[in-house]
Short mmCIF file of C-alpha atoms and ligand atoms in Angstrom, two decimals:
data_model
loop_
_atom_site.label_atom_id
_atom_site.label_comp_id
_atom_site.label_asym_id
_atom_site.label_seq_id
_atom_site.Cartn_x
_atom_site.Cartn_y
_atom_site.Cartn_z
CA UNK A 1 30.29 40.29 -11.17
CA UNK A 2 29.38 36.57 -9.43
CA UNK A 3 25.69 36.65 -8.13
CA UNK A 4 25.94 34.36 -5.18
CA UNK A 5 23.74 31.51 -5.81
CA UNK A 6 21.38 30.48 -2.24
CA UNK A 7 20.77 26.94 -1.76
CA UNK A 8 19.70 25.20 1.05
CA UNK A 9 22.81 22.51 2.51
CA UNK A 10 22.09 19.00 2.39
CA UNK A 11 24.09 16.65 4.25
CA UNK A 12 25.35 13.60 2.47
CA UNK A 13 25.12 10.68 4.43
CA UNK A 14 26.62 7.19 4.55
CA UNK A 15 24.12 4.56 3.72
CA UNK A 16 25.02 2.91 7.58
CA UNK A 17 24.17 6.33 8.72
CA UNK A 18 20.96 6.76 7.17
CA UNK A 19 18.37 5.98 9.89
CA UNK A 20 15.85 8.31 10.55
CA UNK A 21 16.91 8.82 14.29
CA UNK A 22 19.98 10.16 13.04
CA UNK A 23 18.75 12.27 10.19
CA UNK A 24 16.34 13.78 12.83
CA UNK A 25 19.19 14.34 15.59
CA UNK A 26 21.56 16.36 12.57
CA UNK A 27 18.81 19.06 11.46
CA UNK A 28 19.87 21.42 14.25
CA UNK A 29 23.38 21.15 12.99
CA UNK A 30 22.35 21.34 9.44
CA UNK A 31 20.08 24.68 10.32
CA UNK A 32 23.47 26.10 12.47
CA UNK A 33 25.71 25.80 9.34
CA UNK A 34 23.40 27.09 6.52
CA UNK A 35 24.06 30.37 7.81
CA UNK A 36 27.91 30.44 6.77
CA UNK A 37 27.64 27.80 4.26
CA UNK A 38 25.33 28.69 1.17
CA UNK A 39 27.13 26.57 -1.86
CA UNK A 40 28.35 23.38 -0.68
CA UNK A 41 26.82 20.62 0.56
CA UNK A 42 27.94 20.44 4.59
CA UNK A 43 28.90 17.18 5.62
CA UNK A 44 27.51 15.78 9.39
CA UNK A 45 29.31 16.46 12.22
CA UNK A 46 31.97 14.21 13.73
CA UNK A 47 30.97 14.33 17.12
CA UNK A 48 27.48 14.68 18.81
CA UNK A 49 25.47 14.32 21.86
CA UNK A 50 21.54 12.81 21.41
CA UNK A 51 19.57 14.08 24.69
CA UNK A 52 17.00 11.80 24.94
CA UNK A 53 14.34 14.21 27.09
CA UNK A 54 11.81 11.15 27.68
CA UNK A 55 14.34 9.19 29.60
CA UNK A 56 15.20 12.85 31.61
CA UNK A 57 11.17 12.52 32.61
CA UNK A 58 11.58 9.46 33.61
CA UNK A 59 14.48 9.86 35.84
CA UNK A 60 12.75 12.97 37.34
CA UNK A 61 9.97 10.66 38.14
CA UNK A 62 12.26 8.36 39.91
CA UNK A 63 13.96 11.11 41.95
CA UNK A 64 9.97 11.94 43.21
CA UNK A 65 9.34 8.15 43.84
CA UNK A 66 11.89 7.70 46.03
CA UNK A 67 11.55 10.75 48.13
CA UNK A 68 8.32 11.90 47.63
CA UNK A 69 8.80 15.47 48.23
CA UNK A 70 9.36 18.25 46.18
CA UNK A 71 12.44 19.00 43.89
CA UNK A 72 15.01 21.50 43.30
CA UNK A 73 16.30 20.46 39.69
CA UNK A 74 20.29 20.79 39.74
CA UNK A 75 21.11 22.17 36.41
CA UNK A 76 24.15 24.33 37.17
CA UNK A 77 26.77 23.63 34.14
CA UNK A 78 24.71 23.77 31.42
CA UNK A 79 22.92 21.21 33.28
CA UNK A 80 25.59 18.81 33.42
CA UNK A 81 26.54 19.56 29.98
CA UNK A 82 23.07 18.28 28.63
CA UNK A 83 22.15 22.07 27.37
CA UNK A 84 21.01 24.39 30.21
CA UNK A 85 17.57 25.99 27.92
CA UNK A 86 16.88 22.72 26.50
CA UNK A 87 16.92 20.96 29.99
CA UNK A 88 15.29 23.39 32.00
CA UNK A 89 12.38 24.12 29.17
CA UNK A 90 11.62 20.27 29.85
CA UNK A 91 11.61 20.00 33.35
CA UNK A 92 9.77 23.48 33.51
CA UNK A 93 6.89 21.59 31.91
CA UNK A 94 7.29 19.18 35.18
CA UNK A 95 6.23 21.41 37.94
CA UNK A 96 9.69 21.22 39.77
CA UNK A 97 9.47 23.79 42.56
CA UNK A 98 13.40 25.19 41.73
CA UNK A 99 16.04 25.52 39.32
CA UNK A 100 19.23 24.60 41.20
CA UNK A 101 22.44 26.82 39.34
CA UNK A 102 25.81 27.96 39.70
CA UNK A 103 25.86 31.48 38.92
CA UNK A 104 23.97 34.41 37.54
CA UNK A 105 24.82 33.79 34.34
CA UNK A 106 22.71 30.31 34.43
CA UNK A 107 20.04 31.90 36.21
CA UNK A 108 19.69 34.28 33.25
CA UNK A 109 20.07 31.83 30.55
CA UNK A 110 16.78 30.14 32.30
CA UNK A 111 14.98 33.59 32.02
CA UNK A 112 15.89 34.13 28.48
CA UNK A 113 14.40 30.71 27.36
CA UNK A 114 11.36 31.62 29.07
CA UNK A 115 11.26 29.61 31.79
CA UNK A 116 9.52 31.13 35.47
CA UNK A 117 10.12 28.48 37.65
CA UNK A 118 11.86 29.65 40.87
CA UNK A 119 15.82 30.14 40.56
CA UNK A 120 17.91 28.71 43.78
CA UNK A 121 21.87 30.02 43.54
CA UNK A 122 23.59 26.85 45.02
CA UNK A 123 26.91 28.81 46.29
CA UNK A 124 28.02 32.09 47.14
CA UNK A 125 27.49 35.33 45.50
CA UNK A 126 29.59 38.34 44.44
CA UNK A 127 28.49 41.33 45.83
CA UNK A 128 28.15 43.58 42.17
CA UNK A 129 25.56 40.35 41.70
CA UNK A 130 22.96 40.85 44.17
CA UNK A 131 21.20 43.95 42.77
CA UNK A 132 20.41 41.70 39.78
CA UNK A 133 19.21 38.59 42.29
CA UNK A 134 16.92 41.08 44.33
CA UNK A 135 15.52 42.71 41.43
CA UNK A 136 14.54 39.54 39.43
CA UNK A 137 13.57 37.95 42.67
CA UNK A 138 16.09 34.60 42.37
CA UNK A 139 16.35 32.55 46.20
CA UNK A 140 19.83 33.42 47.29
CA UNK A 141 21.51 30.99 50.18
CA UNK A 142 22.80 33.01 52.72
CA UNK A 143 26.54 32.18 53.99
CA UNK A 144 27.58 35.01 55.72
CA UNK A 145 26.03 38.38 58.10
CA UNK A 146 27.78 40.49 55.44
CA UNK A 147 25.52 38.93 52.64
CA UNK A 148 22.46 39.11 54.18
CA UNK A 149 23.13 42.92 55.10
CA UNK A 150 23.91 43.69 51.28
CA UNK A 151 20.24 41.56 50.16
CA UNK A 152 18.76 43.45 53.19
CA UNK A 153 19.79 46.70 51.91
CA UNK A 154 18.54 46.45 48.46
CA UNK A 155 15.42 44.62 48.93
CA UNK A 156 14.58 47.59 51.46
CA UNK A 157 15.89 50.25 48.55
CA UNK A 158 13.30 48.60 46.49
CA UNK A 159 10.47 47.99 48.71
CA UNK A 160 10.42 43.74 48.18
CA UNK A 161 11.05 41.07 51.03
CA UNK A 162 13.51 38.85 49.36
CA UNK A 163 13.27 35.08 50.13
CA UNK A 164 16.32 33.76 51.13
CA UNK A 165 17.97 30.71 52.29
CA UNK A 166 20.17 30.01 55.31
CA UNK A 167 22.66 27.45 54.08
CA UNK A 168 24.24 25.61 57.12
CA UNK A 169 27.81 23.39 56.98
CA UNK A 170 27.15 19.98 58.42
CA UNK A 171 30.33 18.30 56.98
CA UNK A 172 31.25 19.82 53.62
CA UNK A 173 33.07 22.84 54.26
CA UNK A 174 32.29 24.85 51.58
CA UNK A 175 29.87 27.40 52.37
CA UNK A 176 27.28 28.51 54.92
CA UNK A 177 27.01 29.20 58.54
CA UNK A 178 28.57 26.67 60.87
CA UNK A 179 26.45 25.12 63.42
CA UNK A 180 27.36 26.82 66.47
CA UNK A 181 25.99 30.02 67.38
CA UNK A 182 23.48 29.69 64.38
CA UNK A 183 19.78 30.24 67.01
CA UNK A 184 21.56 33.93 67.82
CA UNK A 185 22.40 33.77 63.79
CA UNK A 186 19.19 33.38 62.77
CA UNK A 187 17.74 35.90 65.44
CA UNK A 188 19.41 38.63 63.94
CA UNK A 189 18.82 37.55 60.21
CA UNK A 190 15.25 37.60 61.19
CA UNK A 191 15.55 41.63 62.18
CA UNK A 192 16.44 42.47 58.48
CA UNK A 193 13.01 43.40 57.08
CA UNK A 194 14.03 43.47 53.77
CA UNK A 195 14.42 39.19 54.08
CA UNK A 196 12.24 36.57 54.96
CA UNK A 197 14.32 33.34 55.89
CA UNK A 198 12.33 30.88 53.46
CA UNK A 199 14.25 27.83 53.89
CA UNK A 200 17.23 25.80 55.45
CA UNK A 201 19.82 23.89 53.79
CA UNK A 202 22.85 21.68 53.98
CA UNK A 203 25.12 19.49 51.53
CA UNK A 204 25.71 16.02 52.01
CA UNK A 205 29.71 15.31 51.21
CA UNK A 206 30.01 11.78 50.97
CA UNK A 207 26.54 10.13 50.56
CA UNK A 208 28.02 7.80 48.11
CA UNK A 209 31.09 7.12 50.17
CA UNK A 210 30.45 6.90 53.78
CA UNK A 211 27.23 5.64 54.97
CA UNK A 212 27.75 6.21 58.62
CA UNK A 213 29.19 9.77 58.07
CA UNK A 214 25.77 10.61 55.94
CA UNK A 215 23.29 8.94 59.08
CA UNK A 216 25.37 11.07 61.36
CA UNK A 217 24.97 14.41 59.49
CA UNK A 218 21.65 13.83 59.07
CA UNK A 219 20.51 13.11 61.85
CA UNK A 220 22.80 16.75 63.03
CA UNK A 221 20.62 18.71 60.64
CA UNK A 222 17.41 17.59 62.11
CA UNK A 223 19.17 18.48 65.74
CA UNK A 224 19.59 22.13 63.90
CA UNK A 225 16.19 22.82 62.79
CA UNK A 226 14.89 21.32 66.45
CA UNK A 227 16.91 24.01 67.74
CA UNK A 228 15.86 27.11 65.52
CA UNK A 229 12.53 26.36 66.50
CA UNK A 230 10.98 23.08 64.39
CA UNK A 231 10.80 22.16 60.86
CA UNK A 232 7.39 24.48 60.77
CA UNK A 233 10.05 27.48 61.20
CA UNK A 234 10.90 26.96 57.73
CA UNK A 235 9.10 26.73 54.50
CA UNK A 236 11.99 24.17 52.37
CA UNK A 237 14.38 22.12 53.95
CA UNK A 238 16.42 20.56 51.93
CA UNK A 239 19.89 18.28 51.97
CA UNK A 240 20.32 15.38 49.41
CA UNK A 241 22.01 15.27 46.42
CA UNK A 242 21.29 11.97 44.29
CA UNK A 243 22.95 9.42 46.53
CA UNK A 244 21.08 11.28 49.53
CA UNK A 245 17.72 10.50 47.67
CA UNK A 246 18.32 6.89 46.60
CA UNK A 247 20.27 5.69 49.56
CA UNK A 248 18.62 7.61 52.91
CA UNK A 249 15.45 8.71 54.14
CA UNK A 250 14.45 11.97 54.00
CA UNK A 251 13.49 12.53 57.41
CA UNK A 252 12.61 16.44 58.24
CA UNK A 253 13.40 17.46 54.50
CA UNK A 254 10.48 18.32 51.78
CA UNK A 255 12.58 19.34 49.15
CA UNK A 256 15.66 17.49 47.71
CA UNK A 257 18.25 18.69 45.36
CA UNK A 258 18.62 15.71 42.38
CA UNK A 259 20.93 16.39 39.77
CA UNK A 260 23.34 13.64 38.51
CA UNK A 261 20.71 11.01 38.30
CA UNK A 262 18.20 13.18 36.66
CA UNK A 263 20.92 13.02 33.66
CA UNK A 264 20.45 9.05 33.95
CA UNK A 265 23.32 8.35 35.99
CA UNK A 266 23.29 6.20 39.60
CA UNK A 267 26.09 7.87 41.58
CA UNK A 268 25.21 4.54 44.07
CA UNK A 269 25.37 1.72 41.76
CA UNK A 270 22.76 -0.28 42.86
CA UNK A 271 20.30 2.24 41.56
CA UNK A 272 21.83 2.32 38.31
CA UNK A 273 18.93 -0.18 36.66
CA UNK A 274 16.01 2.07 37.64
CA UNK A 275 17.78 5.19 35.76
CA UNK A 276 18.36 5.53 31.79
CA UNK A 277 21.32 7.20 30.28
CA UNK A 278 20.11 10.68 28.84
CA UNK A 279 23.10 11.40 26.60
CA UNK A 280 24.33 8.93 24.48
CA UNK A 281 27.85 10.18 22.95
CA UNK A 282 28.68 9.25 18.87
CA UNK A 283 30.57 9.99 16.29
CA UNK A 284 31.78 8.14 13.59
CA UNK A 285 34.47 5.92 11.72
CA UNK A 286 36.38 8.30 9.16
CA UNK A 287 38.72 5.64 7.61
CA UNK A 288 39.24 1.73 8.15
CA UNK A 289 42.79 0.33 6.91
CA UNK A 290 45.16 -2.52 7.63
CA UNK A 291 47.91 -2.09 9.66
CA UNK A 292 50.68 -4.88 9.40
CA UNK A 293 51.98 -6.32 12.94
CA UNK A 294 54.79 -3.90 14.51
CA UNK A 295 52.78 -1.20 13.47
CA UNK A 296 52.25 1.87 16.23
CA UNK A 297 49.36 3.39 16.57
CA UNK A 298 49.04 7.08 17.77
CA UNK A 299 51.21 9.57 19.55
CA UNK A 300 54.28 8.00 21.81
CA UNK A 301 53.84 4.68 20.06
CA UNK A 302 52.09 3.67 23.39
CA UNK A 303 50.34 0.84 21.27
CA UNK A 304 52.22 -1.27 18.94
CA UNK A 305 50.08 -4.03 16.44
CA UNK A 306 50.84 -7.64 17.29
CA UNK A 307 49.25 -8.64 14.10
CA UNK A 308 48.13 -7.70 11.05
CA UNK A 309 45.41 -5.41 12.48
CA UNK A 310 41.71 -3.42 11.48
CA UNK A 311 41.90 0.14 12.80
CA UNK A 312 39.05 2.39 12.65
CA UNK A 313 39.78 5.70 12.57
CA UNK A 314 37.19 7.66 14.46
CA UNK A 315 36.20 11.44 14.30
CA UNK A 316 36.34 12.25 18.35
CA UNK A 317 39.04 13.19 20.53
CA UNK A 318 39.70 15.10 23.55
CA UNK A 319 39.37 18.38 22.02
CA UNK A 320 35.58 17.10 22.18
CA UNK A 321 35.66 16.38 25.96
CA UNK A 322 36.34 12.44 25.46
CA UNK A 323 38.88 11.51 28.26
CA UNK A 324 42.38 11.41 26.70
CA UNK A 325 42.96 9.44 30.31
CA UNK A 326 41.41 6.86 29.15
CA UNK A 327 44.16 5.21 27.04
CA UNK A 328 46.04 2.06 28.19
CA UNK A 329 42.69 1.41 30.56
CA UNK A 330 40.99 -1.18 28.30
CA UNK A 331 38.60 1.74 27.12
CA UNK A 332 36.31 0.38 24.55
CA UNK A 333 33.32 1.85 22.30
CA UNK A 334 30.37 0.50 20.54
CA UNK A 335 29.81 -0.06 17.06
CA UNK A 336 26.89 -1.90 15.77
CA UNK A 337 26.22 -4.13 18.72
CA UNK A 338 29.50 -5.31 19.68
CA UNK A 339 32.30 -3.62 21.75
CA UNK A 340 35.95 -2.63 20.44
CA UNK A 341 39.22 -1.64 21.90
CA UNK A 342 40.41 1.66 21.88
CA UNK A 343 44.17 1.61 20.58
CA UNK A 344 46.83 4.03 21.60
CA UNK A 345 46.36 7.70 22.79
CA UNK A 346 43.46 9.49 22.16
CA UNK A 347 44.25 11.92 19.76
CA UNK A 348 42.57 15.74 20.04
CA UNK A 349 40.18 14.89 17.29
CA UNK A 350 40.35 11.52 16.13
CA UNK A 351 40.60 8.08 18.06
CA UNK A 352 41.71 4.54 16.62
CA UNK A 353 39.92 1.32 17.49
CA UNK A 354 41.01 -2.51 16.76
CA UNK A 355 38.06 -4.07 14.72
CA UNK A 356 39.72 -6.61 13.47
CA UNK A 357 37.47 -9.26 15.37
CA UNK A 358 34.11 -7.88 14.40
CA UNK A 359 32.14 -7.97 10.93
CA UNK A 360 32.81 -5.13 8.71
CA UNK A 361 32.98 -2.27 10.10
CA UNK A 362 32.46 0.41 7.22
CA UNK A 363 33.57 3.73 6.30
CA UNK A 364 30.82 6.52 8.16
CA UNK A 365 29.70 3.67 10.30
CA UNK A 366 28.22 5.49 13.63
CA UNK A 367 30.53 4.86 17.18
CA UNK A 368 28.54 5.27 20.70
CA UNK A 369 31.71 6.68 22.93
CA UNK A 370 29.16 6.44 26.51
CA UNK A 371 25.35 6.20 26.99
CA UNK A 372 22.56 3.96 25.80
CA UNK A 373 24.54 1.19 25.52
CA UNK A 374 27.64 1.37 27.35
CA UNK A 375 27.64 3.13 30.72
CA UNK A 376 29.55 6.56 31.08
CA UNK A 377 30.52 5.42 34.88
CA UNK A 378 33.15 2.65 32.55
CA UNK A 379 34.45 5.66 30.59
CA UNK A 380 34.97 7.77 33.96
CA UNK A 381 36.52 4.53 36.00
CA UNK A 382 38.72 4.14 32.74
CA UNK A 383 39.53 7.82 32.95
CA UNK A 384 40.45 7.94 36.96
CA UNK A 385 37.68 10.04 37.36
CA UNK A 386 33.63 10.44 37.99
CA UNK A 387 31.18 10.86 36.21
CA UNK A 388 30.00 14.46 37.01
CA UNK A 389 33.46 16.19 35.29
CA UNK A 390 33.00 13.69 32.12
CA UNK A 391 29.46 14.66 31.36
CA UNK A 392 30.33 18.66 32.45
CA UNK A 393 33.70 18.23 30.09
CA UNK A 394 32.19 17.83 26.55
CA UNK A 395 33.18 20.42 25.10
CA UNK A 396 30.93 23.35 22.82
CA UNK A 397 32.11 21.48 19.60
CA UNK A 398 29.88 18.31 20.15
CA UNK A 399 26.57 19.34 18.83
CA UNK A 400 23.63 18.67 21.35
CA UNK A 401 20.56 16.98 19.87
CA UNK A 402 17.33 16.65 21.46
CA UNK A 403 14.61 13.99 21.11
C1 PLP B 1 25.69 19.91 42.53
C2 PLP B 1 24.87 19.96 43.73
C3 PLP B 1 23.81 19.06 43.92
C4 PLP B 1 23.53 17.92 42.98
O1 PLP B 1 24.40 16.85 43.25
P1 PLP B 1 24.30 15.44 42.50
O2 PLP B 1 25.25 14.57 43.22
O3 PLP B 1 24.71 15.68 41.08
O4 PLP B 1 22.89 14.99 42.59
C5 PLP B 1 23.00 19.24 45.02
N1 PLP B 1 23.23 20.23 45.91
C6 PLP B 1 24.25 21.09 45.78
C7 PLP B 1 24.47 22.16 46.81
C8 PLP B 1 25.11 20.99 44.69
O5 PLP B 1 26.14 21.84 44.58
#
């Protein structure tokens, strides 16, 4: 009978690959595959994501700067695809007053990696949800009577006053109370014992696109908390997003909601120099040939060589999240200091790149697809779309690593 032999993996790396940034950024994925691989040495990944968690301080500390109030950290989507524990063990450490998420499912993922700081649930919630959100004490934001009855009814079945939020629609039409009728609203919110209205919120629609829309709703929300009785009435108010906190004032509000440009990321472009990139996108070159001139390159032949060309083939496609709409747009990446063209289609796993007019680009030679040198907002413009569903799109199979 075979005894199985145990030894520890080693990666093999390329000698262009052998910095100590990168050796440090693969032990995570090195640790994750020496439980299913004990005999072979396991090569690196193709594709991986380096978090950089100083520059995620730093933007944090730019967010307070410029509004100096406190913050509600937005990390719904795994916080923007950054890694939701990860993220919210570092900002924890940062005395942020909230946790801004999506769902239930965040909110617990936050508990689990030990993390108390105050949970906010941005949208809407199912009823068979709420026993969980009143029991562990998370900040609801009220949309509807209906809701608040429910929250009522179990906080008073257990004996707790829940805090909760009365979210108000000021433009965006997506949730909470519209404005009219809201003093008689909040009158008979304020008769459920089992709630005490904490805070007052809104969501700003188009603080990157339309100045004179976002003066205008601003200046409406202050009009609404005049008329429920003053700003003292309520313990947070709260409305920007990141382009509310760079661009405007804050006027009544002491709490603001940051969460693209806590990832490094300027959603007004102006701002963009006082942010830095938090994750930085690589992979690497697999295989550099020749290709003669009337060559295609990838699927539908969309590219055809001109002349006798370099192509690097590189391990990253959109099966990792990399926009496959990015082909034909003049989409480049970074290798080694210089920029080169991405040729063809994207490919699910595997991209090709002209570097035919660079030095030597060799065999395992590390690619940056977006971040600390060439800005994510190019890949999104190249892709038709922004930034917030390219960062929330890479996918599980890109290993995160944090430094
Ligand atoms: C997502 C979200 C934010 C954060 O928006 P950014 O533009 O990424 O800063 C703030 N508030 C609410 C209600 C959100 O849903």
């Amino acid at each position: 009978m075979a005894t199985v032999r145990r030894v520890t993996p080693t990666i093999r790396f390329c000698e262009p690959c052998n910095r100590r940034e990168t050796r440090l950024a693969l032990r995570a994925w090195q640790d994750s595959l020496a439980r299913v691989n004990d005999d072979f040495p396991v090569s690196p990944p193709r594709a991986w994501a380096e978090i950089d968690l100083t520059a995620l301080r730093a933007n944090l500390a730019v967010a307070r700067q410029a509004c100096g109030v406190a913050v509600m950290a937005v990390v719904k989507a795994g916080a923007y695809g950054h890694g939701l524990e990860e993220i919210a063990k570092t900002l924890a450490a940062e005395e942020i007053a909230f946790f801004g998420v999506a769902n239930v499912r965040e909110a617990r993922q936050i508990r689990h990696a030990g993390v108390a700081t105050r949970i906010y649930l941005l949208g809407p919630t199912w009823s068979a949800e709420r026993e969980e959100i009143v029991a562990r004490e998370w900040t609801p934001c009220l949309s509807s009577f209906e809701e608040a009855q429910e929250f009522n009814r179990l906080a008073v079945a257990r004996g707790v006053r829940l805090k909760v939020h009365l979210a108000v629609d000021t433009g965006m039409g997506r949730g909470g109370f519209v404005a009219e009728g809201l003093p008689a609203t909040l009158a008979a919110l304020e008769r459920l014992e089992g709630l005490e209205i904490e805070g007052i919120g809104s969501h700003l629609p188009s603080a990157d696109e339309d100045e004179e829309f976002t003066r205008r709703q601003m200046a409406r929300f202050e009009t609404i908390i005049d008329e429920l009785g003053g700003a003292a009435r309520f313990r947070w108010r709260h409305l920007s997003n990141s382009a509310g906190i760079l661009g405007y004032a804050n006027g009544v509000c002491n709490l603001v909601r940051p969460g693209l440009m806590l990832y490094g990321i300027a959603p007004l472009p102006g701002f963009q120099p006082q942010l830095r990139a938090v994750m930085t996108l690589k992979s690497r070159v697999t295989l550099v040939r020749t290709l003669p001139a009337g060559h295609g390159v990838s699927y539908g032949r969309a590219f055809v060589t001109t002349r006798p060309t370099r192509v690097a083939t590189v391990g990253i496609g959109y099966g990792d999240g990399y926009p496959r709409h990015v082909s034909g747009h003049g989409a480049e990446v970074w290798i080694d200091g210089r920029r080169y063209p991405i040729l063809g289609r994207v490919t699910m796993d595997q991209m090709m790149v002209d570097v035919t007019d660079g030095p030597d680009v060799p065999e395992g030679a590390e690619v940056e697809l977006f971040g600390q040198h060439l800005p994510v907002a190019e890949v999104a413009a190249n892709a038709q779309t922004i930034v917030w569903e390219i960062l929330t799109g890479i996918t599980p199979r890109v290993q995160r690593c944090y430094r």
